[in-house]
CSV table of C-alpha atoms and ligand atoms in Angstrom, one decimal:
chain,number,residue,atom,x,y,z
A,1,MET,CA,-10.7,-8.8,23.4
A,2,THR,CA,-14.4,-8.3,23.3
A,3,THR,CA,-16.8,-11.2,23.7
A,4,THR,CA,-19.5,-9.7,21.8
A,5,LYS,CA,-20.3,-9.7,18.1
A,6,PHE,CA,-20.7,-6.7,16.1
A,7,ARG,CA,-21.2,-5.2,12.6
A,8,ARG,CA,-19.9,-2.2,10.9
A,9,GLU,CA,-20.7,-1.0,7.4
A,10,PHE,CA,-18.8,1.2,5.0
A,11,ASP,CA,-19.3,2.6,1.6
A,12,VAL,CA,-16.7,2.8,-1.2
A,13,VAL,CA,-17.2,4.9,-4.2
A,14,GLY,CA,-15.8,3.9,-7.7
A,15,ASP,CA,-13.0,5.9,-9.3
A,16,ASP,CA,-12.3,7.8,-6.1
A,17,PHE,CA,-8.4,7.2,-6.2
A,18,ALA,CA,-7.8,10.1,-3.7
A,19,GLY,CA,-9.9,8.3,-1.0
A,20,ALA,CA,-9.0,4.8,-2.0
A,21,GLY,CA,-7.7,2.8,1.0
A,22,ARG,CA,-9.5,4.9,3.6
A,23,VAL,CA,-11.9,2.3,4.6
A,24,SER,CA,-9.3,-0.4,4.9
A,25,THR,CA,-7.2,2.0,7.0
A,26,GLU,CA,-10.3,2.6,9.2
A,27,ILE,CA,-11.0,-1.0,9.6
A,28,LYS,CA,-7.4,-1.7,10.5
A,29,ALA,CA,-7.5,0.9,13.2
A,30,LEU,CA,-10.8,-0.5,14.5
A,31,LEU,CA,-9.6,-4.1,14.7
A,32,LYS,CA,-6.6,-2.8,16.7
A,33,ARG,CA,-8.9,-1.1,19.2
A,34,VAL,CA,-10.9,-4.4,19.5
A,35,GLY,CA,-7.7,-6.2,20.3
A,36,TYR,CA,-7.2,-8.7,17.6
A,37,ALA,CA,-3.8,-10.3,17.2
A,38,GLU,CA,-1.4,-8.4,15.0
A,39,GLN,CA,-1.2,-11.1,12.3
A,40,THR,CA,-5.0,-11.3,12.2
A,41,ILE,CA,-5.2,-7.5,11.7
A,42,ARG,CA,-2.5,-7.6,9.1
A,43,ARG,CA,-4.2,-10.3,7.0
A,44,VAL,CA,-7.7,-8.6,7.2
A,45,ALA,CA,-6.2,-5.2,6.4
A,46,ILE,CA,-4.3,-6.5,3.3
A,47,ALA,CA,-7.3,-8.4,1.9
A,48,VAL,CA,-9.8,-5.5,2.5
A,49,PHE,CA,-7.4,-3.1,0.9
A,50,GLU,CA,-7.1,-5.2,-2.2
A,51,ALA,CA,-10.9,-5.6,-2.3
A,52,GLU,CA,-11.4,-1.8,-1.8
A,53,MET,CA,-8.9,-1.1,-4.5
A,54,ASN,CA,-10.9,-3.2,-6.9
A,55,VAL,CA,-14.1,-1.4,-6.2
A,56,VAL,CA,-12.3,2.0,-6.8
A,57,MET,CA,-10.7,0.7,-10.0
A,58,TYR,CA,-13.4,-1.3,-11.7
A,59,ALA,CA,-16.9,-0.8,-9.9
A,60,ARG,CA,-19.3,2.0,-9.4
A,61,ARG,CA,-19.8,1.6,-5.7
A,62,ALA,CA,-19.8,-1.0,-3.0
A,63,ARG,CA,-20.9,-1.7,0.5
A,64,ILE,CA,-18.4,-3.3,2.7
A,65,THR,CA,-19.8,-5.2,5.7
A,66,LEU,CA,-17.5,-6.1,8.6
A,67,ASP,CA,-18.6,-8.7,11.1
A,68,MET,CA,-16.4,-9.2,14.2
A,69,ASP,CA,-16.5,-11.8,17.1
A,70,PRO,CA,-13.9,-13.6,19.1
A,71,GLU,CA,-13.7,-16.3,16.5
A,72,GLY,CA,-12.5,-14.0,13.7
A,73,VAL,CA,-13.4,-11.3,11.2
A,74,ARG,CA,-15.8,-11.8,8.3
A,75,ILE,CA,-16.0,-9.4,5.3
A,76,LEU,CA,-18.3,-8.9,2.5
A,77,VAL,CA,-17.7,-6.6,-0.3
A,78,ASP,CA,-20.8,-6.3,-2.4
A,79,ASP,CA,-20.4,-4.0,-5.5
A,80,VAL,CA,-22.5,-2.7,-8.3
A,81,GLY,CA,-20.4,-2.7,-11.5
A,82,PRO,CA,-19.4,-4.5,-14.6
A,83,GLY,CA,-18.9,-7.8,-13.0
A,84,ILE,CA,-16.2,-10.3,-13.9
A,85,PRO,CA,-16.8,-12.5,-17.0
A,86,ASP,CA,-14.4,-15.2,-16.1
A,87,ILE,CA,-13.5,-15.6,-12.4
A,88,GLU,CA,-11.0,-18.4,-13.0
A,89,VAL,CA,-9.0,-16.1,-15.2
A,90,ALA,CA,-9.4,-13.1,-12.9
A,91,MET,CA,-8.1,-15.1,-10.0
A,92,GLN,CA,-4.7,-15.9,-11.9
A,93,GLU,CA,-1.7,-14.2,-10.5
A,94,GLY,CA,-0.6,-11.5,-13.0
A,95,TYR,CA,-3.9,-11.2,-14.8
A,96,SER,CA,-5.1,-7.6,-15.0
A,97,THR,CA,-7.3,-5.3,-17.0
A,98,ALA,CA,-5.9,-2.3,-15.3
A,99,THR,CA,-5.6,0.8,-17.4
A,100,ASP,CA,-2.3,2.7,-18.1
A,101,ARG,CA,-3.5,5.4,-15.7
A,102,MET,CA,-4.1,2.8,-13.0
A,103,ARG,CA,-0.7,1.3,-13.7
A,104,GLN,CA,0.9,4.7,-13.4
A,105,MET,CA,-0.6,4.9,-9.8
A,106,GLY,CA,1.0,1.5,-8.9
A,107,PHE,CA,-1.8,-0.8,-9.5
A,108,GLY,CA,-2.3,-3.6,-12.2
A,109,ALA,CA,0.1,-6.3,-10.9
A,110,GLY,CA,-2.9,-8.7,-11.1
A,111,MET,CA,-2.1,-9.8,-7.5
A,112,GLY,CA,-5.2,-8.3,-5.8
A,113,LEU,CA,-7.5,-11.3,-5.9
A,114,PRO,CA,-4.8,-13.9,-5.2
A,115,ASN,CA,-3.5,-11.7,-2.3
A,116,ILE,CA,-7.1,-11.7,-0.7
A,117,ARG,CA,-7.4,-15.4,-1.1
A,118,ARG,CA,-4.0,-16.0,0.3
A,119,ASN,CA,-4.7,-13.9,3.4
A,120,ALA,CA,-8.0,-15.5,4.1
A,121,ASP,CA,-9.0,-18.7,5.8
A,122,GLU,CA,-12.2,-18.8,3.8
A,123,PHE,CA,-12.8,-17.1,0.5
A,124,ALA,CA,-15.6,-16.9,-2.0
A,125,ILE,CA,-16.4,-14.8,-5.0
A,126,GLU,CA,-19.5,-14.4,-7.1
A,127,SER,CA,-20.0,-12.2,-10.0
A,128,GLU,CA,-22.7,-11.3,-12.6
A,129,VAL,CA,-21.7,-9.4,-15.8
A,130,ASN,CA,-23.3,-5.9,-15.8
A,131,SER,CA,-24.5,-6.3,-12.3
A,132,GLY,CA,-21.8,-6.6,-9.8
A,133,THR,CA,-19.4,-8.6,-7.9
A,134,ARG,CA,-19.5,-10.0,-4.2
A,135,VAL,CA,-16.3,-11.1,-2.5
A,136,ARG,CA,-16.6,-12.7,0.8
A,137,PHE,CA,-13.8,-13.8,3.2
A,138,VAL,CA,-13.1,-14.9,6.8
A,139,VAL,CA,-10.0,-14.5,8.8
A,140,HIS,CA,-9.9,-16.6,11.9
A,141,ALA,CA,-8.5,-15.0,15.1
A,142,ARG,CA,-5.4,-16.6,16.3
B,1,MET,CA,27.2,-10.4,1.6
B,2,THR,CA,27.8,-9.8,5.4
B,3,PRO,CA,25.6,-11.8,7.8
B,4,ALA,CA,22.0,-10.3,8.1
B,5,VAL,CA,21.8,-7.3,10.3
B,6,LYS,CA,19.1,-5.1,11.6
B,7,LEU,CA,19.5,-1.3,10.7
B,8,THR,CA,18.0,1.7,12.5
B,9,LEU,CA,16.4,4.1,10.2
B,10,ALA,CA,19.1,6.5,11.1
B,11,GLU,CA,21.6,4.0,9.5
B,12,VAL,CA,19.4,3.6,6.6
B,13,CYS,CA,19.4,7.4,6.1
B,14,ARG,CA,23.2,7.5,6.1
B,15,VAL,CA,23.7,4.6,3.8
B,16,LEU,CA,21.2,6.1,1.3
B,17,GLU,CA,22.3,9.6,1.8
B,18,ALA,CA,18.6,10.2,2.3
B,19,GLU,CA,16.7,13.3,3.3
B,20,VAL,CA,14.0,12.9,6.0
B,21,LEU,CA,10.7,14.2,4.8
B,22,THR,CA,8.8,13.2,8.1
B,23,GLY,CA,9.3,11.1,11.1
B,24,GLY,CA,12.9,12.4,11.9
B,25,GLU,CA,12.3,12.0,15.7
B,26,THR,CA,11.9,8.2,15.5
B,27,LEU,CA,15.0,7.4,13.3
B,28,ASP,CA,17.2,6.3,16.1
B,29,ALA,CA,14.6,4.2,17.9
B,30,THR,CA,13.2,2.4,14.9
B,31,GLN,CA,14.8,-0.8,13.6
B,32,VAL,CA,14.1,-2.4,10.2
B,33,THR,CA,14.9,-6.2,9.7
B,34,VAL,CA,14.3,-6.6,6.0
B,35,GLY,CA,14.3,-4.5,2.8
B,36,ALA,CA,12.1,-4.5,-0.2
B,37,GLY,CA,11.9,-2.5,-3.5
B,38,ALA,CA,8.6,-2.3,-5.7
B,39,ASP,CA,6.6,0.1,-7.7
B,40,LEU,CA,3.4,-2.2,-7.9
B,41,MET,CA,1.4,-2.0,-4.7
B,42,SER,CA,-0.2,-5.4,-4.9
B,43,ASP,CA,3.3,-6.9,-5.4
B,44,VAL,CA,4.4,-5.2,-2.3
B,45,LEU,CA,1.3,-6.7,-0.4
B,46,ALA,CA,2.1,-10.1,-1.8
B,47,PHE,CA,5.6,-10.4,-0.3
B,48,ILE,CA,6.3,-7.7,2.3
B,49,ASN,CA,7.3,-8.8,5.8
B,50,PRO,CA,6.6,-6.7,8.9
B,51,GLU,CA,9.5,-4.6,10.0
B,52,ALA,CA,10.5,-3.8,6.4
B,53,VAL,CA,11.9,-0.7,4.8
B,54,LEU,CA,10.2,-0.2,1.4
B,55,LEU,CA,12.0,1.5,-1.5
B,56,THR,CA,9.7,2.8,-4.2
B,57,GLY,CA,9.7,5.2,-7.1
B,58,LEU,CA,5.8,5.7,-6.7
B,59,ALA,CA,5.5,9.0,-4.9
B,60,ASN,CA,1.7,9.1,-4.6
B,61,VAL,CA,-0.8,8.8,-1.7
B,62,GLN,CA,-1.4,5.1,-2.6
B,63,SER,CA,2.2,4.2,-1.8
B,64,ILE,CA,1.7,5.6,1.7
B,65,ARG,CA,-1.7,3.8,2.2
B,66,THR,CA,-0.2,0.6,1.1
B,67,ALA,CA,2.7,1.0,3.5
B,68,VAL,CA,0.5,1.7,6.4
B,69,ILE,CA,-1.7,-1.3,5.5
B,70,ALA,CA,1.4,-3.6,5.3
B,71,ASP,CA,2.9,-2.2,8.5
B,72,VAL,CA,6.0,-0.9,6.7
B,73,LYS,CA,8.4,0.8,9.1
B,74,ALA,CA,9.6,3.4,6.7
B,75,LEU,CA,9.2,4.4,3.1
B,76,VAL,CA,12.1,5.6,0.9
B,77,TYR,CA,11.5,7.3,-2.3
B,78,VAL,CA,14.3,6.8,-4.8
B,79,ARG,CA,15.7,9.1,-7.5
B,80,GLY,CA,14.8,12.2,-5.5
B,81,LYS,CA,11.0,11.6,-5.8
B,82,GLN,CA,8.7,13.3,-3.3
B,83,PRO,CA,5.2,13.0,-2.5
B,84,ASN,CA,2.9,16.1,-2.3
B,85,ALA,CA,1.9,17.8,1.0
B,86,ASP,CA,-1.1,15.5,1.3
B,87,GLY,CA,0.9,12.5,1.1
B,88,VAL,CA,3.4,13.8,3.8
B,89,ALA,CA,0.4,14.7,6.1
B,90,LEU,CA,-1.1,11.2,5.7
B,91,ALA,CA,2.3,9.6,6.6
B,92,GLU,CA,2.6,11.8,9.6
B,93,GLU,CA,-0.9,11.0,10.8
B,94,ASN,CA,0.0,7.4,10.6
B,95,GLY,CA,3.4,7.6,12.1
B,96,LEU,CA,5.2,6.4,8.9
B,97,PRO,CA,8.6,7.9,8.4
B,98,LEU,CA,9.3,9.1,4.8
B,99,LEU,CA,12.8,9.3,3.4
B,100,CYS,CA,13.9,10.5,0.1
B,101,THR,CA,17.2,9.4,-1.7
B,102,PRO,CA,18.8,10.7,-4.8
B,103,LEU,CA,20.1,7.2,-5.5
B,104,THR,CA,18.4,5.0,-8.3
B,105,MET,CA,16.3,2.1,-7.0
B,106,TYR,CA,19.1,-0.3,-8.2
B,107,GLU,CA,21.9,1.4,-6.2
B,108,ALA,CA,19.6,2.2,-3.2
B,109,CYS,CA,18.7,-1.6,-2.8
B,110,GLY,CA,22.3,-2.6,-3.5
B,111,ARG,CA,23.7,-0.3,-0.8
B,112,LEU,CA,21.2,-1.6,1.8
B,113,TYR,CA,21.8,-5.3,0.8
B,114,GLN,CA,25.6,-4.6,1.0
B,115,ALA,CA,25.1,-3.2,4.5
B,116,GLY,CA,23.7,-6.6,5.4
B,117,LEU,CA,19.9,-5.9,5.3
B,118,PRO,CA,18.3,-9.1,4.0
B,119,PRO,CA,15.4,-9.4,1.6
B,120,CYS,CA,11.9,-10.4,2.7
B,121,LEU,CA,11.1,-14.1,3.3
B,122,LEU,CA,8.8,-15.1,0.5
B,123,PRO,CA,5.6,-16.5,1.8
B,124,PRO,CA,5.3,-20.2,1.4
B,125,ARG,CA,2.9,-21.2,-1.4
B,126,CYS,CA,-0.5,-21.9,0.2
B,127,ALA,CA,-2.0,-25.3,0.2
B,128,HIS,CA,-5.2,-23.9,-1.5
B,129,ASP,CA,-3.3,-21.7,-4.1
B,130,ASN,CA,-4.3,-24.1,-6.8
B,131,ASP,CA,-7.6,-25.1,-5.5
B,132,GLU,CA,-10.8,-24.5,-7.4
B,133,VAL,CA,-12.3,-21.1,-6.6
B,134,GLN,CA,-15.5,-21.2,-4.4
B,135,THR,CA,-18.1,-19.2,-6.2
B,136,GLY,CA,-21.1,-19.7,-4.0
B,137,ILE,CA,-21.5,-16.7,-1.5
C,1,LIG,N1,-14.9,-5.8,-8.3
C,1,LIG,C1,-14.5,-6.1,-9.6
C,1,LIG,N2,-15.4,-5.7,-10.5
C,1,LIG,C2,-15.0,-6.0,-11.9
C,1,LIG,N3,-13.9,-6.5,-12.2
C,1,LIG,C3,-13.0,-6.8,-11.3
C,1,LIG,C4,-13.4,-6.7,-9.9
C,1,LIG,N4,-12.3,-7.1,-9.1
C,1,LIG,C5,-11.3,-7.6,-10.1
C,1,LIG,N5,-11.8,-7.5,-11.3
C,1,LIG,C6,-11.2,-7.9,-12.4
C,1,LIG,O1,-10.2,-9.0,-12.2
C,1,LIG,C7,-8.9,-8.7,-12.6
C,1,LIG,C8,-7.9,-9.1,-11.5
C,1,LIG,O2,-8.0,-8.4,-10.3
C,1,LIG,P1,-6.9,-8.4,-9.3
C,1,LIG,O3,-7.3,-7.6,-8.1
C,1,LIG,O4,-6.3,-9.7,-9.1
C,1,LIG,O5,-5.7,-7.5,-10.2
C,1,LIG,P2,-5.7,-6.0,-10.6
C,1,LIG,O6,-6.8,-5.3,-9.7
C,1,LIG,O7,-5.9,-6.0,-12.0
C,1,LIG,O8,-4.3,-5.5,-10.2
C,1,LIG,P3,-3.7,-5.4,-8.6
C,1,LIG,O9,-4.8,-5.9,-7.7
C,1,LIG,O10,-2.5,-6.2,-8.6
C,1,LIG,O11,-3.4,-3.9,-8.6
C,1,LIG,C9,-8.9,-7.1,-12.7
C,1,LIG,O12,-8.0,-6.6,-13.6
C,1,LIG,C10,-10.4,-6.9,-13.2
C,1,LIG,O13,-10.5,-7.2,-14.6
C,2,LIG,MG1,-6.8,-5.6,-7.6
């Protein structure tokens, strides 16, 4: 395990279903190389994947910032997009505005945001309609 | 049901009369301890355990990326579904064996269950599941 802190940034493009999941797969590989525990890697990977998919499904684009240090992993997903009018509702298990096309691809269970929250030790979400959404979470290294 | 067993992927293959699309060389050496069946990817991520074999009817690239993210040991497509060449290449790249069974989801899950492969342990409800969402970033 490295003792230094470092940051990496990734860009995600909305509606790019073919490339969707690429950034999370890359982050997962990076965390493996750094040497985090398997459980930590798995939790980060699942949470980032859900956040990345939400950008692909609903937003125009996003910047994902990954901060790593021996204490854990911190992620910020900052998107430009339609925003979320009611976060309480969006956070409910099963709530989804996914289109038929997205459902045919296996999305729209309405489990993404709850999955992020469940895998994170700290979780925050902020959104402005017609502007964008910011999801931030931290997974502590065990 | 017989007591919980682990199955090698070779055994999974036999039980499901499955064809191997990629990863054939690892079938004898790879064990699975739980099974799961789902077509919604976030559902998979909500309950899948490590060391699982995942059965799905969703033969697209997303099913493969989801399986890789969740550390699934093998992906089985039901009812003879097959991913395209990009999907197979992606699975190969990530060391994820792909199998394809002619059986329906119901029968495929039933056969593995009957062979003794247990379901995933559902995650305990988290203490903060019902907390108010923090909105400040
Ligand atoms: N980045 C975002 N921008 C705009 N709306 C979003 C964003 N993320 C989530 N939402 C809204 O919140 C809802 C719930 O999101 P969540 O990830 O929990 O479920 P889902 O994406 O619909 O389905 P799943 O994640 O299970 O495939 C979405 O249907 C969408 O309306
Ligand atoms: Mg989602």
